[in-house]
mmCIF file of C-alpha atoms in Angstrom:
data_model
loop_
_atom_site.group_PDB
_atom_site.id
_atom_site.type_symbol
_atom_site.label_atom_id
_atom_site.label_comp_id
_atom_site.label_asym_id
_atom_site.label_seq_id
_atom_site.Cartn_x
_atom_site.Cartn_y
_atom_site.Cartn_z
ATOM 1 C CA UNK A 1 37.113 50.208 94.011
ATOM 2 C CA UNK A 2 36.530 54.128 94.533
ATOM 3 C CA UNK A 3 37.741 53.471 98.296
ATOM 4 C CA UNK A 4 40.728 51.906 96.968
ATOM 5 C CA UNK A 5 41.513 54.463 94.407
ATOM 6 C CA UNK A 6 40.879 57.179 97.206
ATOM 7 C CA UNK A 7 43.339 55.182 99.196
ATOM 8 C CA UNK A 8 45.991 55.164 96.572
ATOM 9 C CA UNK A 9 45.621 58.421 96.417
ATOM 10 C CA UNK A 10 45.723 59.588 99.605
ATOM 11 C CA UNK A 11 49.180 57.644 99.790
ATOM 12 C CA UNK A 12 50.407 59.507 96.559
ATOM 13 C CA UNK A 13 49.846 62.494 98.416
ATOM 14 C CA UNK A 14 51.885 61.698 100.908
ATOM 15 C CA UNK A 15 54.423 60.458 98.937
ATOM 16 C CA UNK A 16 54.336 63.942 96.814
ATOM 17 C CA UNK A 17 54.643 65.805 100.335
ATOM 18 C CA UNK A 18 57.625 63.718 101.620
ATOM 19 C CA UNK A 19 59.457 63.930 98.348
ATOM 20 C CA UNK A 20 58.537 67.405 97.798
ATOM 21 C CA UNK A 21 59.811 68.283 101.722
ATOM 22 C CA UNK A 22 63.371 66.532 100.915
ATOM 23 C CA UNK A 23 63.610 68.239 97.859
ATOM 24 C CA UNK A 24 63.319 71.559 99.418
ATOM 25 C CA UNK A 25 65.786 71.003 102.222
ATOM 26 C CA UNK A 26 68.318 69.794 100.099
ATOM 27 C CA UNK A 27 67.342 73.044 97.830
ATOM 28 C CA UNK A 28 67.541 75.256 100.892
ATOM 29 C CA UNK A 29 71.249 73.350 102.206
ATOM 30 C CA UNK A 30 72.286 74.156 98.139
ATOM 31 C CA UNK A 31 71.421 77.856 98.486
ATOM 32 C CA UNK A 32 72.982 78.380 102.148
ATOM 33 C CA UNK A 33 76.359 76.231 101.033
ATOM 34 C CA UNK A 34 76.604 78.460 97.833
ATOM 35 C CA UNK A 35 76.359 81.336 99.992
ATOM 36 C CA UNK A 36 78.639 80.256 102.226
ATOM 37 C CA UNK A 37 81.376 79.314 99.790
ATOM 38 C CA UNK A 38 80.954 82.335 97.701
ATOM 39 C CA UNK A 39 81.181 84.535 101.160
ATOM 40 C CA UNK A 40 84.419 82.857 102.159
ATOM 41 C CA UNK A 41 85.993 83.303 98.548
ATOM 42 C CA UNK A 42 84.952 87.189 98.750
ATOM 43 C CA UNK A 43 86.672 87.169 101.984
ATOM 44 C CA UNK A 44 90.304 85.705 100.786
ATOM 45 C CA UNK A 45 90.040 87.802 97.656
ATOM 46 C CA UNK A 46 89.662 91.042 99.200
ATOM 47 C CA UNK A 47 92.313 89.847 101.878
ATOM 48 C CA UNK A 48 94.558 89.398 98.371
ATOM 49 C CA UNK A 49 93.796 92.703 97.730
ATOM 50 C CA UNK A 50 95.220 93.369 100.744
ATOM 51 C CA UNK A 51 98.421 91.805 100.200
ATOM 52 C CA UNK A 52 98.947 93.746 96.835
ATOM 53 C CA UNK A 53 98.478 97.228 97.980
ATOM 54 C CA UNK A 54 101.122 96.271 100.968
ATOM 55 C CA UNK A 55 103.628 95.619 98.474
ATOM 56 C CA UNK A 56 102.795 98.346 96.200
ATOM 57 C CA UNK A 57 103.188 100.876 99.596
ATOM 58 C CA UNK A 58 106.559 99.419 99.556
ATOM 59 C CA UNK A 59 107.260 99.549 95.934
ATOM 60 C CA UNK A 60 105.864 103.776 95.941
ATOM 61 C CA UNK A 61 108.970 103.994 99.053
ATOM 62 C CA UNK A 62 111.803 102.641 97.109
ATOM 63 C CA UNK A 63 112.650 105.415 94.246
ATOM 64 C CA UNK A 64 112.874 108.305 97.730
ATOM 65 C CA UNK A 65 114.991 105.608 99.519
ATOM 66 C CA UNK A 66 117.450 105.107 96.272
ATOM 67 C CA UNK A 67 117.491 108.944 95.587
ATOM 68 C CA UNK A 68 118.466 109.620 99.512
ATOM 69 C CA UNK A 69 120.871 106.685 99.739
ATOM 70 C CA UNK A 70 122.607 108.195 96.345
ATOM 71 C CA UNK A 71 123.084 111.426 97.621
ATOM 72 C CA UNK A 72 125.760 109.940 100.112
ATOM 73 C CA UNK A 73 126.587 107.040 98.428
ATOM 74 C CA UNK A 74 126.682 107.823 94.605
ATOM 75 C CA UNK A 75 129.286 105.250 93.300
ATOM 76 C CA UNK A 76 127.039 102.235 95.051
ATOM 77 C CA UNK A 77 125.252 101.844 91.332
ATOM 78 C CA UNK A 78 125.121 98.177 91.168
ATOM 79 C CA UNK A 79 122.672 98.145 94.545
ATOM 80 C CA UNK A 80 121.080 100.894 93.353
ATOM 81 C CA UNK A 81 120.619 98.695 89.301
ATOM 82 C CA UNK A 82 119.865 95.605 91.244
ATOM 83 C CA UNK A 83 116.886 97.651 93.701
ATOM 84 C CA UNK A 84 115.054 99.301 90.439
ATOM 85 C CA UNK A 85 115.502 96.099 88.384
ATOM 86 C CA UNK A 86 114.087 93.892 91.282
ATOM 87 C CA UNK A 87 110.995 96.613 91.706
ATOM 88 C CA UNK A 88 110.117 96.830 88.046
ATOM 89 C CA UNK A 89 109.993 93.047 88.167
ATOM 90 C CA UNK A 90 108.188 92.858 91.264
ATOM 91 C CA UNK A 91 105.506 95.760 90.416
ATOM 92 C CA UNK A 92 104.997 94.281 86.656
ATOM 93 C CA UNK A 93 103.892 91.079 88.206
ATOM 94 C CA UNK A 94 99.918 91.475 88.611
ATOM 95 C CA UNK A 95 97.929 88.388 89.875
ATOM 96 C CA UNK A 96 94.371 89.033 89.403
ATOM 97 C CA UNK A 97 91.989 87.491 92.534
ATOM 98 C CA UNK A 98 90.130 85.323 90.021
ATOM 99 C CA UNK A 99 93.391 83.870 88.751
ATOM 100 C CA UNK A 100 95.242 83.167 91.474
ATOM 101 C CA UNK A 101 97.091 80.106 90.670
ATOM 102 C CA UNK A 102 100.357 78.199 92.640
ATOM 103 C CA UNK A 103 102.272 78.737 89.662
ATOM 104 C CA UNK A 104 101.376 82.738 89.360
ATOM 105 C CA UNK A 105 101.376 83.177 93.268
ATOM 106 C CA UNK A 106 105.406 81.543 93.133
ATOM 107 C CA UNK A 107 106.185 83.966 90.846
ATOM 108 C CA UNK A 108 105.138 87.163 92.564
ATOM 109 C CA UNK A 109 106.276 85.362 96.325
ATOM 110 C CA UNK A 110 109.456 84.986 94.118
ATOM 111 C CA UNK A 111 109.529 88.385 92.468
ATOM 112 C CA UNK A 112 109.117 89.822 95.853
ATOM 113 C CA UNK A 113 111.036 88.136 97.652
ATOM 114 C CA UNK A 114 114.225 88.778 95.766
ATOM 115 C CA UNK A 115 113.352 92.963 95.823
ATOM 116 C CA UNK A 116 113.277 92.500 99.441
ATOM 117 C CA UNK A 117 116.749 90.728 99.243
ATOM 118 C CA UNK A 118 117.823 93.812 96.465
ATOM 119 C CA UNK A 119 116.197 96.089 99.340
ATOM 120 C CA UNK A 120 118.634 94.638 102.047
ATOM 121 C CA UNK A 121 121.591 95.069 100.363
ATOM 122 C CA UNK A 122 120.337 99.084 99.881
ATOM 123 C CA UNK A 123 120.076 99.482 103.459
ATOM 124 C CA UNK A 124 123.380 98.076 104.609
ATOM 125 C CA UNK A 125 124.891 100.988 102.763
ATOM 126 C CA UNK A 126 123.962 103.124 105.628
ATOM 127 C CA UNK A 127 126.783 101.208 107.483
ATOM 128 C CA UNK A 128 129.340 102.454 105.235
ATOM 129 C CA UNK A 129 128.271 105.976 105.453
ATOM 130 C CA UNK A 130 127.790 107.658 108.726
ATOM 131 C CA UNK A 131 126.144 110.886 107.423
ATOM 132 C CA UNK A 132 123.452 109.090 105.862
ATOM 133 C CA UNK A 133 122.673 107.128 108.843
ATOM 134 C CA UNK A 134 121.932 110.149 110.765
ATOM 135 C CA UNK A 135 120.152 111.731 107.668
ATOM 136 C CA UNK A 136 116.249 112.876 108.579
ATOM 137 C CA UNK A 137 114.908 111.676 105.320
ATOM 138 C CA UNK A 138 116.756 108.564 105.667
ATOM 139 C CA UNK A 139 116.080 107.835 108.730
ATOM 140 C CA UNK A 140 112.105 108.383 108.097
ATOM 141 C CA UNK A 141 111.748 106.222 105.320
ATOM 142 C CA UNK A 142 113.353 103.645 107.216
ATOM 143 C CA UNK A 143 110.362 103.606 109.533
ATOM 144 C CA UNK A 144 108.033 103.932 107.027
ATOM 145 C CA UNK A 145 109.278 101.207 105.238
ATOM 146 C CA UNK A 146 109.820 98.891 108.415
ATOM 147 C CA UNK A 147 106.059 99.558 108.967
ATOM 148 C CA UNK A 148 104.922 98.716 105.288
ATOM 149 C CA UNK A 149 107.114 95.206 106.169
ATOM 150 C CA UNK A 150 104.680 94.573 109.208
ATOM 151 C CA UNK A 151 102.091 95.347 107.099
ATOM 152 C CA UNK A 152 102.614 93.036 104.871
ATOM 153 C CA UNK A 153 103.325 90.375 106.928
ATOM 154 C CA UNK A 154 99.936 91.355 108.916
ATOM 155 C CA UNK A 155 98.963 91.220 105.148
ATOM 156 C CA UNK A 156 99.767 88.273 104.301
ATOM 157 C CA UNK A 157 99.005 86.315 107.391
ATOM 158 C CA UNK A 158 95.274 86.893 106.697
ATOM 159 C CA UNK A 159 95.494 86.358 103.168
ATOM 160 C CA UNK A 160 96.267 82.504 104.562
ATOM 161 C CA UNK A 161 94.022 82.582 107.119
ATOM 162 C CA UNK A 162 91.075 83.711 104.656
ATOM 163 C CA UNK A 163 92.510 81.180 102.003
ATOM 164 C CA UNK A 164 92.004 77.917 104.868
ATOM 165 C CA UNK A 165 88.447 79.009 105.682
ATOM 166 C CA UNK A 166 87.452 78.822 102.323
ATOM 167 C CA UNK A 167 89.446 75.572 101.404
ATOM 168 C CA UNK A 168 87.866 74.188 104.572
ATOM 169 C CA UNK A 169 84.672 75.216 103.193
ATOM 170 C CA UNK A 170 84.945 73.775 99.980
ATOM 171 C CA UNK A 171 86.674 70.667 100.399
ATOM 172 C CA UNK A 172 84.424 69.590 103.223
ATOM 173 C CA UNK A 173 81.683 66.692 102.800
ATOM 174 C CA UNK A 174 79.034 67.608 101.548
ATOM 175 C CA UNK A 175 80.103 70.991 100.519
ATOM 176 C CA UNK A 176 82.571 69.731 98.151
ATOM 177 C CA UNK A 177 79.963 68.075 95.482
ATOM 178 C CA UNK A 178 78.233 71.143 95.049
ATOM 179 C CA UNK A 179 81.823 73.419 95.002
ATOM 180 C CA UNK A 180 82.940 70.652 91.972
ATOM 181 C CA UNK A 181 79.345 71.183 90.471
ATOM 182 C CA UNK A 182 79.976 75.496 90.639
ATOM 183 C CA UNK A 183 84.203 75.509 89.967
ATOM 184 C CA UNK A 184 85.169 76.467 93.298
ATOM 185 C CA UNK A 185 88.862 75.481 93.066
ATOM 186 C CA UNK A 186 91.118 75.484 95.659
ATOM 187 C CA UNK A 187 93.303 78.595 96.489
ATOM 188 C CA UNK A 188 96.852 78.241 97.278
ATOM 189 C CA UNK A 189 98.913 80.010 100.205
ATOM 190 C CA UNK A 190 101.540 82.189 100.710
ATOM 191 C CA UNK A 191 104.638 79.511 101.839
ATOM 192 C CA UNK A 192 107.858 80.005 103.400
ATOM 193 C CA UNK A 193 110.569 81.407 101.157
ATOM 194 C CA UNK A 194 113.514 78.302 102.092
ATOM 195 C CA UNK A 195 116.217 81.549 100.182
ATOM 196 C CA UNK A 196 114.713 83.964 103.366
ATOM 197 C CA UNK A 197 116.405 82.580 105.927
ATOM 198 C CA UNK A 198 119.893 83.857 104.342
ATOM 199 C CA UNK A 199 118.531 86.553 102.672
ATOM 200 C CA UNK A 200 119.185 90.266 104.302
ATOM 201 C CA UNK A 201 116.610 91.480 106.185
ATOM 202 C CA UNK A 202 115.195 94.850 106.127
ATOM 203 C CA UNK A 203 115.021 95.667 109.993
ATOM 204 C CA UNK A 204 116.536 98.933 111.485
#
């Protein structure tokens, strides 16, 4: 009877070894996944930040550009209305990484997206006024302004590219149990504006 008993539990023990063995694998795979998804969400939030001080560079150009532009062109005070009213929209509109939402991430895309069409309109004034084209301040903002544009873009290109390695990471199998378990939601993208492809560009 002892032999058996010392047989039984020699087996338990092996049983509690196995059992303990899986359980710390699948503790260790928990730990490394967390890790992992909370490394790629630091990534596309810090790309986000990013994004916003790209547009903000912009938005700190615009009231030089307006003042230059109306020193030539002082009667042009609707595109002058419609640029301030389009950047007080556009720099009122905070989206905070934690919070980034489709429906709050349309509304800045949108609220940006018509001050760069506002911002168009400004800069075809220079057509109309030949002294102001060849203006030195003009002519300076204009390239520090067409940079801020590729730097946005640059911007916002790895804002999406950050944004699909983390969605990757956190809608893939197994991953995705333990991102439902911790509230790892999806993050959305910056899309396509359909209106851009009539709007006026800001190229010089």
């Amino acid at each position: 009877m002892s032999e058996n008993n010392a047989v039984k539990a020699g087996g338990l023990s092996k049983n509690t070894l196995i059992i303990g063995a899986v359980v710390a694998v699948i503790v260790l795979w928990g730990i490394s996944a967390y890790n992992g998804m909370v490394k790629e969400e630091e990534k596309a939030t810090t790309s986000w930040a990013a994004v916003q001080s790209a547009y903000q560079r912009r938005a700190d150009l615009i009231p030089n550009l307006v003042e230059v532009v109306k020193g030539y062109a002082a009667h042009e005070q609707g595109t002058f209305e419609a640029v301030v009213n389009a950047r007080a929209k556009a720099t009122s509109i905070n989206v905070d990484a934690e919070d980034l939402t489709p429906e709050k991430l349309e509304q800045f895309q949108k609220a940006q997206g018509e001050l760069s069409q506002a911002l168009g309109r400004l800069i075809a004034v220079q057509e109309a006024y030949p002294d102001l084209k060849a203006n030195e301040n003009f002519r300076d903002l204009q390239v520090q302004l067409e940079g801020t544009e590729n730097r946005i873009n640059e911007a916002r290109n790895a804002f999406n590219s950050a944004v699909q390695d983390y969605n990757v990471k956190i809608r893939k199998f197994p991953g995705t149990i333990l991102a439902g378990l911790f509230g790892f939601d999806k993050m959305s993208k910056f899309e396509a504006d359909a209106a851009a492809q009539n709007a006026p560009q800001v190229k010089f």
